Amino acid sequence: MNSIFKYICYATALLLPFLAFPKSSEKKITIKKPDMEQIKRDVTDPHSKYYYPRLMREYERNETIMTLQDYRHLYLGMVFQEDYNPYRKPNKNAEMEKLYYQKSHTRAELDSMISYAELSLKDDPFDFEQINFLIFALQKRQKTNRAAIWQYRLNHLLEAILSTGTGVDTVNAWYVINPHHEYNILNFQNVVAEHQKYVEPYFDHISIQKTSDKSPEGYYFNIRYILEEYYRKFPEE
């Protein structure tokens, strides 16, 4: 595994445990390994209901009518878009970061947090950290309808990942399109990451703190498309 990719995952591990993602919904998620070739055909066909520009327009319309299948195509279909870039650096602003972790906020501070998160999400619509912060600020500002819409989006994006497998072995690894999302998923599962290792040919394994004898040692993530994009962008590595 190259050093740059390791660094990205390690830096993410240091950052994300501070986040408080919503608990998983009570409904049982149907597990189905994605047919990526079919998803590619669907999201690139202008006549398909899963045509990517159409899906993204629906996502951005502030509706809560999209299904889990829609979200699977939206999330996984991103890897077949020209602007797919799993190595995009997250928007960071020291002043905003300081605000996020204050115990209390003024109305002006919350409005600044909302504006900054929305701006960041225009650059990367699947920045789960910024979505989480946006929900927090909207709730504090009592903008309950907008907060509920973003909560729906976040839950369904995370469930889209969880629906790709169980994570217990390489055959059932969870598919992710960004290395940051590995730790987002672990936070969503309310588990704490300990160590990460690369497993050939295209898996990450993250060991976790065991909470019981029945707890798994860790979880596997399918990072095939992240690696393919890396080798395309950095062929000399």
Short mmCIF file of C-alpha atoms in Angstrom, two decimals, residues 41-54:
data_model
loop_
_atom_site.label_atom_id
_atom_site.label_comp_id
_atom_site.label_asym_id
_atom_site.label_seq_id
_atom_site.Cartn_x
_atom_site.Cartn_y
_atom_site.Cartn_z
CA ARG A 41 -24.98 1.29 -17.25
CA ASP A 42 -27.84 2.77 -15.22
CA VAL A 43 -26.17 6.03 -14.23
CA THR A 44 -24.75 6.71 -17.70
CA ASP A 45 -27.97 5.98 -19.64
CA PRO A 46 -30.02 9.17 -20.22
CA HIS A 47 -33.17 7.03 -20.49
CA SER A 48 -32.65 5.31 -17.13
CA LYS A 49 -34.45 6.51 -14.00
CA TYR A 50 -31.03 6.26 -12.34
CA TYR A 51 -29.32 8.56 -14.85
CA TYR A 52 -26.82 10.38 -12.66
CA PRO A 53 -27.67 14.02 -13.45
CA ARG A 54 -31.33 13.19 -12.82
#
